[in-house]
Coordinates of C-alpha atoms in Angstrom, one line a residue:
X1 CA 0.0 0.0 0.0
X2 CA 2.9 1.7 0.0
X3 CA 4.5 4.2 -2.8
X4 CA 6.3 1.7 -5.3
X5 CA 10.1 2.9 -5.3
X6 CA 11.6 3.0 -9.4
X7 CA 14.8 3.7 -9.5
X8 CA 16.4 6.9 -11.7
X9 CA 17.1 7.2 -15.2
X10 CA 20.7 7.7 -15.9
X11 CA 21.0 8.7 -12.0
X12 CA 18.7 11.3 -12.7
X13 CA 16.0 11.8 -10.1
X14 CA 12.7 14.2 -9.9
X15 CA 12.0 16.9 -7.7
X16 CA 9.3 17.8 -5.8
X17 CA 9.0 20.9 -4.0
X18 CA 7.7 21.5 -0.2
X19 CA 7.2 24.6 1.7
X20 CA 7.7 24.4 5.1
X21 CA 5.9 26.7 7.0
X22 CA 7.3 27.4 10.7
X23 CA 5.4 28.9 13.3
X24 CA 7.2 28.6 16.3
X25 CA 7.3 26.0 19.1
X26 CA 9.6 23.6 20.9
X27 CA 11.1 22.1 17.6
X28 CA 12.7 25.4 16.6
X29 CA 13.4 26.6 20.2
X30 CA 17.3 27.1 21.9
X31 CA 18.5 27.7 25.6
X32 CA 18.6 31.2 26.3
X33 CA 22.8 32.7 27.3
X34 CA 21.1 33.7 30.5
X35 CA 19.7 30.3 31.0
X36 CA 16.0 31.4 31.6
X37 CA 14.6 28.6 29.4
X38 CA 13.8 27.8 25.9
X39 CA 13.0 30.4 23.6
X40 CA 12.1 30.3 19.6
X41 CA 14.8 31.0 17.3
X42 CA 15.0 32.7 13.4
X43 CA 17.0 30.9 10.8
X44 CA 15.9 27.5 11.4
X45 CA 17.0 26.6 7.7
X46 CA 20.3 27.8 7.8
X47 CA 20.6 26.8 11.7
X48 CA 18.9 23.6 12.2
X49 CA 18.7 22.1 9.0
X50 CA 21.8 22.4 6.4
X51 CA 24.2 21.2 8.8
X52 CA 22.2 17.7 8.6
X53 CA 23.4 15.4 5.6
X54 CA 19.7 14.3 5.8
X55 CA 18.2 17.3 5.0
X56 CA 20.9 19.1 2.8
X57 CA 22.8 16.8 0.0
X58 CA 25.0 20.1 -0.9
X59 CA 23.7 20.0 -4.1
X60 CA 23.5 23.8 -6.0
X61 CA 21.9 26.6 -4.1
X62 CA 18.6 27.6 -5.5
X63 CA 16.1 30.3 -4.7
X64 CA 12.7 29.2 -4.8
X65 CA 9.9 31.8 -5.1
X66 CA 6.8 32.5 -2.3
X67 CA 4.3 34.6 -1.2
X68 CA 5.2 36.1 2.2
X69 CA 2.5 38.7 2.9
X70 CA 1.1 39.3 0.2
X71 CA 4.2 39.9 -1.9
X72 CA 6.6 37.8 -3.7
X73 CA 9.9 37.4 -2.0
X74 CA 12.8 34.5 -3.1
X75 CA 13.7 32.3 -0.5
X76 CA 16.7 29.9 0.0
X77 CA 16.3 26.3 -0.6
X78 CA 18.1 22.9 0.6
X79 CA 17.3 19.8 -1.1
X80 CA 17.3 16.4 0.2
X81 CA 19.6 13.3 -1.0
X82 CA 17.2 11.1 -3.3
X83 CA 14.9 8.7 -1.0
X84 CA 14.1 5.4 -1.5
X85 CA 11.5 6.4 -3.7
X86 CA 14.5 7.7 -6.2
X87 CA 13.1 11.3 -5.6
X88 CA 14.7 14.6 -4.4
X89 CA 12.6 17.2 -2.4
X90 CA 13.7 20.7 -2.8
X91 CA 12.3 22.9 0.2
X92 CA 12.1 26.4 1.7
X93 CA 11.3 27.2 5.3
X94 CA 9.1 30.6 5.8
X95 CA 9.1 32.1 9.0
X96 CA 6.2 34.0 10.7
X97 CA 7.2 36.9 12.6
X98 CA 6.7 37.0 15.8
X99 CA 7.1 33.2 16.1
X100 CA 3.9 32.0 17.8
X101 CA 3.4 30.2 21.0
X102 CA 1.0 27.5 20.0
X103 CA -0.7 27.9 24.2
X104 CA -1.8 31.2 22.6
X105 CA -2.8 30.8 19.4
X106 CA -6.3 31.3 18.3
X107 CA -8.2 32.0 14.9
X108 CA -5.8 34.3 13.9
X109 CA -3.3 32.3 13.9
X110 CA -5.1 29.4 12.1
X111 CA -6.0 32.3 9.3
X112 CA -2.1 33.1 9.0
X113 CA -1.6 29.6 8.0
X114 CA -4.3 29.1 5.8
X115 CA -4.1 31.7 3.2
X116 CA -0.3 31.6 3.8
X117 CA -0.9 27.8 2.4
X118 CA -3.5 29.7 -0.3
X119 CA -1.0 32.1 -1.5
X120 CA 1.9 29.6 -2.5
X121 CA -0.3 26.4 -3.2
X122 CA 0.3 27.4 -6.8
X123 CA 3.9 27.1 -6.2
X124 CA 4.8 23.7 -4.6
X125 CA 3.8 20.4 -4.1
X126 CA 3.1 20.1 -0.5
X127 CA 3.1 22.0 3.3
X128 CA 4.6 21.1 7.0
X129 CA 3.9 23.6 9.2
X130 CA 5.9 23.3 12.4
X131 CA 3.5 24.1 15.4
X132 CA 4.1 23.6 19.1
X133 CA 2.3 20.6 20.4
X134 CA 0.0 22.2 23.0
X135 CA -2.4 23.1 20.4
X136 CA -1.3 20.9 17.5
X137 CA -4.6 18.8 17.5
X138 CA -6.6 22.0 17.4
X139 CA -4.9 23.4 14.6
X140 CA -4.8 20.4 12.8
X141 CA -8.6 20.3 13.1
X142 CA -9.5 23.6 12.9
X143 CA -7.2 24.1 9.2
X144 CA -8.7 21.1 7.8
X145 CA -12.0 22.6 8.0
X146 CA -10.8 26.1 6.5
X147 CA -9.3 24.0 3.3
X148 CA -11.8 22.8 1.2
X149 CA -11.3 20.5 -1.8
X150 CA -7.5 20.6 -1.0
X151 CA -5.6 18.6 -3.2
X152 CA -2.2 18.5 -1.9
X153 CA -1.0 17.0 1.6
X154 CA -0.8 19.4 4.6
X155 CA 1.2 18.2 7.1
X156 CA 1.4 19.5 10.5
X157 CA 4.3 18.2 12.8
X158 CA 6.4 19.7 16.0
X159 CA 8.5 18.2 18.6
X160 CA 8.8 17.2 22.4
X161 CA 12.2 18.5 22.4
X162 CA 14.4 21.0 20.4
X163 CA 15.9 20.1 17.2
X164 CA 19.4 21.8 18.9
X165 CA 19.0 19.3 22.2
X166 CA 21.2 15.9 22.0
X167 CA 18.2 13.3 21.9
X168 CA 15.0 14.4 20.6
X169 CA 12.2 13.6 18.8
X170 CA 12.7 16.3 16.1
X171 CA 14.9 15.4 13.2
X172 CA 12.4 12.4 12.4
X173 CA 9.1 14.1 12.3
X174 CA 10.5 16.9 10.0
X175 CA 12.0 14.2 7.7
X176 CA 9.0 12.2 8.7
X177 CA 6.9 14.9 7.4
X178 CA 8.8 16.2 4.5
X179 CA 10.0 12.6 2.5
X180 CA 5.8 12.3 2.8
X181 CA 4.6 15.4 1.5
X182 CA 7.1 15.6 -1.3
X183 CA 6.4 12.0 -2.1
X184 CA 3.0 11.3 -1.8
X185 CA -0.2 13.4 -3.0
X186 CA -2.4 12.6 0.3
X187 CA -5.1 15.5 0.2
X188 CA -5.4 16.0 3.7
X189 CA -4.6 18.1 6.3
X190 CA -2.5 15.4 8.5
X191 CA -0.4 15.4 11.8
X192 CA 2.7 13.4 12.0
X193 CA 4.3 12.3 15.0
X194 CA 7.0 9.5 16.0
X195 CA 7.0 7.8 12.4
X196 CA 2.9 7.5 12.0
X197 CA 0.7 10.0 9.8
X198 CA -2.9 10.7 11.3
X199 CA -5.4 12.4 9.8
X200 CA -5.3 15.8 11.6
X201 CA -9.4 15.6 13.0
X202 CA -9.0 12.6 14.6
X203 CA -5.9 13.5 16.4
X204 CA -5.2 14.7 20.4
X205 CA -2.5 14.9 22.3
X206 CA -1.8 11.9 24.4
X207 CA 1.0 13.1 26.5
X208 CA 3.2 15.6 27.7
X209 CA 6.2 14.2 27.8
X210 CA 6.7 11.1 25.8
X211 CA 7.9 11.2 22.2
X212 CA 4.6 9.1 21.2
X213 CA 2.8 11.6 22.4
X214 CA -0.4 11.9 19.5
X215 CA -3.2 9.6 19.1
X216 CA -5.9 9.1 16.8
X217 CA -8.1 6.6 19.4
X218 CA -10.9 6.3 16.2
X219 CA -9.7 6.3 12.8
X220 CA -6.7 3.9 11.8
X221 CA -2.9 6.3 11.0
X222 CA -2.9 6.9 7.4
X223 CA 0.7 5.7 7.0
X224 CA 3.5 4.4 9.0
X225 CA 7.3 4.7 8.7
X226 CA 8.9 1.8 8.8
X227 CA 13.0 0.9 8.1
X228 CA 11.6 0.0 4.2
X229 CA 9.7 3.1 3.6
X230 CA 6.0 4.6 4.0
X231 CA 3.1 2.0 4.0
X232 CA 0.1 4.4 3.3
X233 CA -3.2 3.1 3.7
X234 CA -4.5 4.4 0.6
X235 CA -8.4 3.0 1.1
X236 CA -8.6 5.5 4.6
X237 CA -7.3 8.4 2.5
X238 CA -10.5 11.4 2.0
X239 CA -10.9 13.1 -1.7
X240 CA -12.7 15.2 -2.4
X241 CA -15.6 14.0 -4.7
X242 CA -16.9 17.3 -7.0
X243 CA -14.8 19.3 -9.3
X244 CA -13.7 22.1 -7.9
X245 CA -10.7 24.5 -6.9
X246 CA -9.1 24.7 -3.7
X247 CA -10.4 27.4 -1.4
X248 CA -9.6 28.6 2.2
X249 CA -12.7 30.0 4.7
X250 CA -10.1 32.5 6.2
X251 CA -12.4 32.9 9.8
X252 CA -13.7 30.9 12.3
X253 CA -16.3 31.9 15.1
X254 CA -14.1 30.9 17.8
X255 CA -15.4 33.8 19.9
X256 CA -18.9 32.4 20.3
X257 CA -18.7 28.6 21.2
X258 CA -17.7 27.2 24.7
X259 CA -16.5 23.9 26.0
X260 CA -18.1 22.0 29.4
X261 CA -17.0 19.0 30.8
X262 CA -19.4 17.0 32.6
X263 CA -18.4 15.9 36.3
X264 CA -20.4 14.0 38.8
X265 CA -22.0 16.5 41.3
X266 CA -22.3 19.0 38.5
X267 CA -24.6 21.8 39.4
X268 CA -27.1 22.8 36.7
X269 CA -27.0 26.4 37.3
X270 CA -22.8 26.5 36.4
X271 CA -24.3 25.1 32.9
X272 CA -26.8 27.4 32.8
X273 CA -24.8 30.0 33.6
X274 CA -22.4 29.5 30.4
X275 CA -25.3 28.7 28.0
X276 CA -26.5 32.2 29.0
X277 CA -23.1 33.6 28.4
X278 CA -24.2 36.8 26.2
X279 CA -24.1 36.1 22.2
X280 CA -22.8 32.4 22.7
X281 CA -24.0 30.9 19.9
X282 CA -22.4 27.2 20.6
X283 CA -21.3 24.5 23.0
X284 CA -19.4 21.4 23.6
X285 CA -20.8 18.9 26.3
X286 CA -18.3 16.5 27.4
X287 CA -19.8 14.0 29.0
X288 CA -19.5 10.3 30.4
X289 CA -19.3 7.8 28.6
X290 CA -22.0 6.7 25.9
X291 CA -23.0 10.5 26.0
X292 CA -24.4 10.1 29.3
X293 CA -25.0 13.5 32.0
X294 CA -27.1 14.2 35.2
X295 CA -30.8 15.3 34.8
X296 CA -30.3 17.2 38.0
X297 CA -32.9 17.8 40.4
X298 CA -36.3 17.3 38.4
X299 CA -34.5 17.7 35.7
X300 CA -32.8 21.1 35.4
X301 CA -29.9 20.5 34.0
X302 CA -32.2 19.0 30.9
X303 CA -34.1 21.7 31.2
X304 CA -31.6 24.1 31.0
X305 CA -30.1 22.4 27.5
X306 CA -33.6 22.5 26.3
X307 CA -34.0 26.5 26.9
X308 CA -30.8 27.2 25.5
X309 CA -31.4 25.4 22.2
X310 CA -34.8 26.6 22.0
X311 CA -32.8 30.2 22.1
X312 CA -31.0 29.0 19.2
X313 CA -28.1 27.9 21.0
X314 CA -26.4 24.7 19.3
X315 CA -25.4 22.1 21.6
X316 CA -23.2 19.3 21.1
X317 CA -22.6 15.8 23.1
X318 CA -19.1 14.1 22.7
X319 CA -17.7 11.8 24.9
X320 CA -14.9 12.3 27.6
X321 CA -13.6 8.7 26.6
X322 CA -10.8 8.8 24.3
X323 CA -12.2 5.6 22.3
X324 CA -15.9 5.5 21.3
X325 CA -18.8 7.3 20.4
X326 CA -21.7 8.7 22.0
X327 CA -25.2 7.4 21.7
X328 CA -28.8 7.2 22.9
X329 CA -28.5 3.9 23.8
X330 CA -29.0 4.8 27.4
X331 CA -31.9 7.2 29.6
X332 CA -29.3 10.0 30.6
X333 CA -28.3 10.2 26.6
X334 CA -31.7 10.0 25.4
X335 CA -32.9 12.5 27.7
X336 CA -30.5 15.2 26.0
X337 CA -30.9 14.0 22.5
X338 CA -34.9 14.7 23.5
X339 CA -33.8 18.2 24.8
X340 CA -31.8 19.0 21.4
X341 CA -28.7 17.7 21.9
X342 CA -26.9 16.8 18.7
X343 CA -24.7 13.8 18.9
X344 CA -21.5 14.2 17.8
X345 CA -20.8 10.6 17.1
X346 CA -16.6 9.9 17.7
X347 CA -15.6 13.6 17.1
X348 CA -12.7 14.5 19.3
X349 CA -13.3 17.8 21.4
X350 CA -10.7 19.6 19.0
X351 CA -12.5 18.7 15.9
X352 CA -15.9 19.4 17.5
X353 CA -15.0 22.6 18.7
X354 CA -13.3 23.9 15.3
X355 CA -16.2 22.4 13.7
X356 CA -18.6 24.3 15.3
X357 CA -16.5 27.5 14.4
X358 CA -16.0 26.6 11.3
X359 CA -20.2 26.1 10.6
X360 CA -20.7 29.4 11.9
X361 CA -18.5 31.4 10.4
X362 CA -20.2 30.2 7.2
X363 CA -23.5 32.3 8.5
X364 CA -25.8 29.4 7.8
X365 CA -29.4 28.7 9.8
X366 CA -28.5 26.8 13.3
X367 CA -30.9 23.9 12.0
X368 CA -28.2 23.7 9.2
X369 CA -25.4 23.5 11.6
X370 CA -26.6 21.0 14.0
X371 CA -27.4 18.8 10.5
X372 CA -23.9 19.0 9.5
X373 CA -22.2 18.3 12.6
X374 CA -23.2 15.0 12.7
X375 CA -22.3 14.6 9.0
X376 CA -18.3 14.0 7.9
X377 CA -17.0 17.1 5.7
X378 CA -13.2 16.3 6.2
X379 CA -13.3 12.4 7.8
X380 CA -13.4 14.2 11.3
X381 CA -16.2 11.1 12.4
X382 CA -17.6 7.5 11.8
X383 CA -21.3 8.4 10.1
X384 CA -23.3 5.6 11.5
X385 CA -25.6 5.0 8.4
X386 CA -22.0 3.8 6.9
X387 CA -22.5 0.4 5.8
X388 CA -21.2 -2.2 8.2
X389 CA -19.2 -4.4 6.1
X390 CA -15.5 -4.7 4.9
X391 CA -14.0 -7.0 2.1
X392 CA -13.8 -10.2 2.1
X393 CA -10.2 -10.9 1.7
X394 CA -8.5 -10.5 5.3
X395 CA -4.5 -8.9 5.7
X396 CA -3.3 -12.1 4.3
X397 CA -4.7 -11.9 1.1
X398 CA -4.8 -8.1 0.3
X399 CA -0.6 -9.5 -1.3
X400 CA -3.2 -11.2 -3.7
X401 CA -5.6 -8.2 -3.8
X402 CA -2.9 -5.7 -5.2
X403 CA -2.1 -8.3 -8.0
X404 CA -5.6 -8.2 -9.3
X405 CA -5.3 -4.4 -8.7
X406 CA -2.3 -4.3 -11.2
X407 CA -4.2 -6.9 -13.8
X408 CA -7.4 -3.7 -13.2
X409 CA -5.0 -1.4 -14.2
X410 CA -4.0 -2.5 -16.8
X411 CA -7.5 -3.2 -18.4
X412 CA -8.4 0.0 -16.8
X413 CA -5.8 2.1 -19.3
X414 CA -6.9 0.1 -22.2
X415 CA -10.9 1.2 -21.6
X416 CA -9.4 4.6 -21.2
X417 CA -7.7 4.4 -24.7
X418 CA -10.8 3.1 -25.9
X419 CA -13.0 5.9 -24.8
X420 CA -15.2 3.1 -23.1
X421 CA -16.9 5.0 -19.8
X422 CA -19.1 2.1 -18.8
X423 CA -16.3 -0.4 -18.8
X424 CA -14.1 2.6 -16.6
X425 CA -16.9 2.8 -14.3
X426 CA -17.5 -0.9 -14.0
X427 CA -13.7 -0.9 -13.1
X428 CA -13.6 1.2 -10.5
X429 CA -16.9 0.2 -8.7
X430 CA -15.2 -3.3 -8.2
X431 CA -11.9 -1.0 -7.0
X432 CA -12.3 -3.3 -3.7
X433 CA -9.2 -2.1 -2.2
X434 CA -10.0 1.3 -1.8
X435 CA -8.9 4.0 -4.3
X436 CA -5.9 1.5 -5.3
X437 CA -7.0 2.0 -9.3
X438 CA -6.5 5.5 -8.7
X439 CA -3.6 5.4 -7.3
X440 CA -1.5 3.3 -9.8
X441 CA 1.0 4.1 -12.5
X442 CA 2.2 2.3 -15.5
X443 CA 6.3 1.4 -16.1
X444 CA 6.2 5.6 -16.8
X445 CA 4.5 6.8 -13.8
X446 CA 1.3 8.0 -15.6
X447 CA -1.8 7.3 -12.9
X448 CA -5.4 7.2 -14.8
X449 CA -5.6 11.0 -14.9
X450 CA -2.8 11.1 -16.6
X451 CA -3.9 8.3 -19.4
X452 CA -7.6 10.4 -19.6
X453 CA -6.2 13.3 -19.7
X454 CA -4.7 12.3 -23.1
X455 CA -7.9 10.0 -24.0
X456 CA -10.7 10.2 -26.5
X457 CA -13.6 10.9 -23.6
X458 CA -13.8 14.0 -21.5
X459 CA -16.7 12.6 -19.7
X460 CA -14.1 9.8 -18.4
X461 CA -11.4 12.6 -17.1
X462 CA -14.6 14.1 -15.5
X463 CA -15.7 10.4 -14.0
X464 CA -12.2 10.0 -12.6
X465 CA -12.2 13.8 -11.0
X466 CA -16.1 12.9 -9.5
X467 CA -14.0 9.9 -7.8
X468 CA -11.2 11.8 -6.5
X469 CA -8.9 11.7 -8.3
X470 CA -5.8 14.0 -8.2
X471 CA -4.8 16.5 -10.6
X472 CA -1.3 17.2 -8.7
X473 CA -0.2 13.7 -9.5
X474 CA 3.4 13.4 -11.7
X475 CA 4.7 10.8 -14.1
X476 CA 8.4 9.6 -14.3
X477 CA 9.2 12.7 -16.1
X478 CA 7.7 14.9 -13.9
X479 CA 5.0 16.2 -15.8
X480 CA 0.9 16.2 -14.7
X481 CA -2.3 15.3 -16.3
X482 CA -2.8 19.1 -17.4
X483 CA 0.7 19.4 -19.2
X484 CA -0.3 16.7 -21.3
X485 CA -3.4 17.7 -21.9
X486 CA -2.1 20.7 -23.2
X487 CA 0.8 19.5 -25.3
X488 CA -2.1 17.5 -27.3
X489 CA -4.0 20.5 -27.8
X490 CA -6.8 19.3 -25.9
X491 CA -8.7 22.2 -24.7
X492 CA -11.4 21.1 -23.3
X493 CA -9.7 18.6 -21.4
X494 CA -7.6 21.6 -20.4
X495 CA -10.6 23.6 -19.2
X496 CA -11.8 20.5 -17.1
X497 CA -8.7 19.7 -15.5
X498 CA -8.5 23.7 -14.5
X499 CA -11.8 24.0 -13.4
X500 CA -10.7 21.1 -10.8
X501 CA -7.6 23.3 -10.1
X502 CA -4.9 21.4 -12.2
X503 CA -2.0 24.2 -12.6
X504 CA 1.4 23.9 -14.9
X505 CA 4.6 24.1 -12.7
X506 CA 7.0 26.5 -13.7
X507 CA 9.0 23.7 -16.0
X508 CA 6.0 22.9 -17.7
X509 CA 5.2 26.7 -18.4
X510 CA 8.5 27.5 -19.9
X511 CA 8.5 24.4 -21.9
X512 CA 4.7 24.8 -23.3
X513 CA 5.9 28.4 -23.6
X514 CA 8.9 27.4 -25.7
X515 CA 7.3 25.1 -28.1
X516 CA 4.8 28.3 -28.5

């Protein structure tokens, strides 16, 4: 399931190009002279970074453009040596100033990074932000629901100690992070920690100390790192499904939800009292278990829920457990789904929270709201009307599974050539691996987008798209499904693949330019 390593031609390897985006926290911190502490550092490129043979195979010094603020500034790039993969990635590291402290962040923060992400998506591959770890689940969450029909990976990683200290964490989620967002087009906004890639809704922060210090209690890691490379579960990976560019909701209504954790003894009027809290417009109920709370007294404290959304307030029941979901399987749970209460299924606090925000910053009716939160947008929860079945072939046979994937493909391409839709869509409805069809190449690295793009049927590019496929995938030589769309002077191919928000890379322009 992993990304199938090919090795060079002539020595010569590919590049893909990462921007890594730092923000402050512990990874880029150094003991102050006075020895107060740990405090954030500039130049973490130059500093932490090209003195590592890892990160910096001393190849020629290139300056890689951005968007820093609005304007266009060239930054300084290292490159790494070819991975396994036979693949370079070329990166540039740019700095927010002040460096933030991630205890303090809030939506302001999480707007920085987004339409820093929207201004330069144009211009590489993939994104690691480095983020302290306090509020790296939050973040994670709360920028996967600003990024909408995103089609390159996100990666979010920091570090329980400073890349400068003698034994820490650091060096292997940067690399971590990097070798996977230059390598592998995974559409998601992720958080990587100690060699395993979650999806970044799912995530929270599991402890304080310990270098496995992320979980991701109900949704499966999206890829592991192992001593002979990335195995990425291809089948858990989220795509979007319509045909569309990527776009960024720069706000979210953080200033108008609240958080309350349920605790035996709880009095109804300290609920009561926040639901009341002028202009709240949102809360989070953490409660036991199943999704269980105290009535109270003759039931106040379900009475008080019940005023509150009857005011228009949205109220929202996850669980305190870190495995599970909530449910009105028992009375107490019931009685709030009765009162209003929308269930929130496995959602983590973090995701529910920035969900919330995220639904209300869009200005839509709180019936719309409390319908969508129990509905996946980003893969942020386990939708129960999801059917409950899995394929028949166990671990031990999916070895037999990819082989029949590989004898798909290969039929797959020649319906393409054909023009055949009904025999592309018959394909990839008995795609019983998960996106595996999607995700193939031929002996030159083209994936099916690559072979529609240069196909007899539009409406087969445009199936492929509706599936999820991605338009930021590369062939051995480099080049994506719009650069060959455009070299055979298919324009409405061209249009399609734009619409979806394909873009030439800066080779391809001058090249297409050239031949002009």
């Amino acid at each position: 399931m992993g990304f199938t390593a090919v090795v060079g031609d002539n020595g010569v390897y590919p590049e893909s190009r990462v921007l890594i985006i730092i923000t402050g926290g512990t990874i880029c911190m150094q003991p102050l002279p006075d020895g107060s502490g740990l405090a954030p550092v500039d130049g973490f490129l130059e500093n932490a970074m090209a003195p590592r043979p890892s990160f910096n195979d001393r190849s020629e010094k290139v300056k890689l453009s951005a968007i820093k603020d609005g304007e266009k500034v060239l930054l300084d790039s290292l490159r790494t040596p070819p991975s396994s993969y036979s693949r370079h990635v070329r990166y540039s590291a740019l700095e927010f100033s002040p460096l933030l402290d991630s205890s303090s962040i809030s939506s302001d923060g999480w707007t920085q990074i987004a339409t820093t992400i929207k201004a330069n998506y144009h211009l590489y591959d993939g994104f690691v932000v480095l983020h302290g770890t306090d509020s790296l689940a939050y973040s994670a969450s709360a920028l996967s629901f600003m990024m909408e029909d995103l089609g390159k990976p996100v990666i979010l990683t920091g570090s329980q100690a400073s890349i400068f200290a003698l034994q820490s964490d650091a060096v292997d989620n940067l690399l971590g992070s990097l070798i996977i967002a230059g390598t592998f087009v995974i559409p998601e906004v992720c958080l990587f920690f100690h060699h395993t890639l979650f999806r970044g809704n799912r995530t929270t922060k599991v402890s304080a100390s310990q270098f496995q210090a992320f979980d991701s209690p109900n949704c499966a890691p999206l890829a592991k790192v192992t001593s002979i490379g990335v195995d990425v579960n291809w089948a858990l990976i989220e795509r979007t499904t319509k045909i569309a560019q990527f776009q960024v909701t720069p706000y979210l209504d953080t200033t108008h939800v609240a958080c309350v954790r349920i605790f035996p003894g709880i009095k109804p009027e300290m609920v009561d009292f926040v639901l009341r809290v002028p202009d709240l417009k949102g809360l989070i109920l953490e409660t036991f278990g199943m999704g269980n709370a105290p009535a109270g007294l003759d039931g106040s404290l379900t009475k008080a829920i019940r005023s509150a959304v009857e005011r228009g307030i949205i109220v929202i029941n996850v669980s305190q457990c870190t495995n599970g979901f909530v449910s009105p399987l028992y009375a107490p749970g019931y009685a709030l789904g009765k009162a209003g209460v929308v269930f929130g299924q496995d959602l983590t606090t973090e995701a529910a929270l920035t969900k919330l925000s995220y639904l209300l910053a869009l200005n839509i009716e709180p019936a719309e709201v409390a319908a969508r939160m129990s509905k996946s947008l980003r893969g942020e929860l386990t939708e129960l009307a999801t059917p409950a079945f899995a394929h028949p072939a166990g671990p031990e046979d999916l070895s037999s599974a990819l082989s029949g994937a590989e004898a798909a493909f290969t039929l797959l391409g020649y319906a393409i050539a054909k023009g055949n839709l009904q025999a592309v869509k018959d394909l990839l409805e008995g795609d019983q691996v998960g996106h595996q069809l999607l995700k193939r190449a031929d002996y030159a690295g083209n994936t099916a987008m690559h072979l529609a793009a240069v196909g007899p049927n539009k409406d087969i590019l445009k199936e492929l798209l509706l599936r999820g496929a991605s338009v930021h995938e590369r062939n051995r030589a480099n080049n994506t499904p719009l650069f060959l769309a455009v070299k055979m002077g298919k324009q409405d191919f061209v249009d399609l693949l734009e619409v979806a928000g394909a873009m030439l890379w800066e080779e391809e322009k001058k090249e297409t330019a050239a031949k002009n």
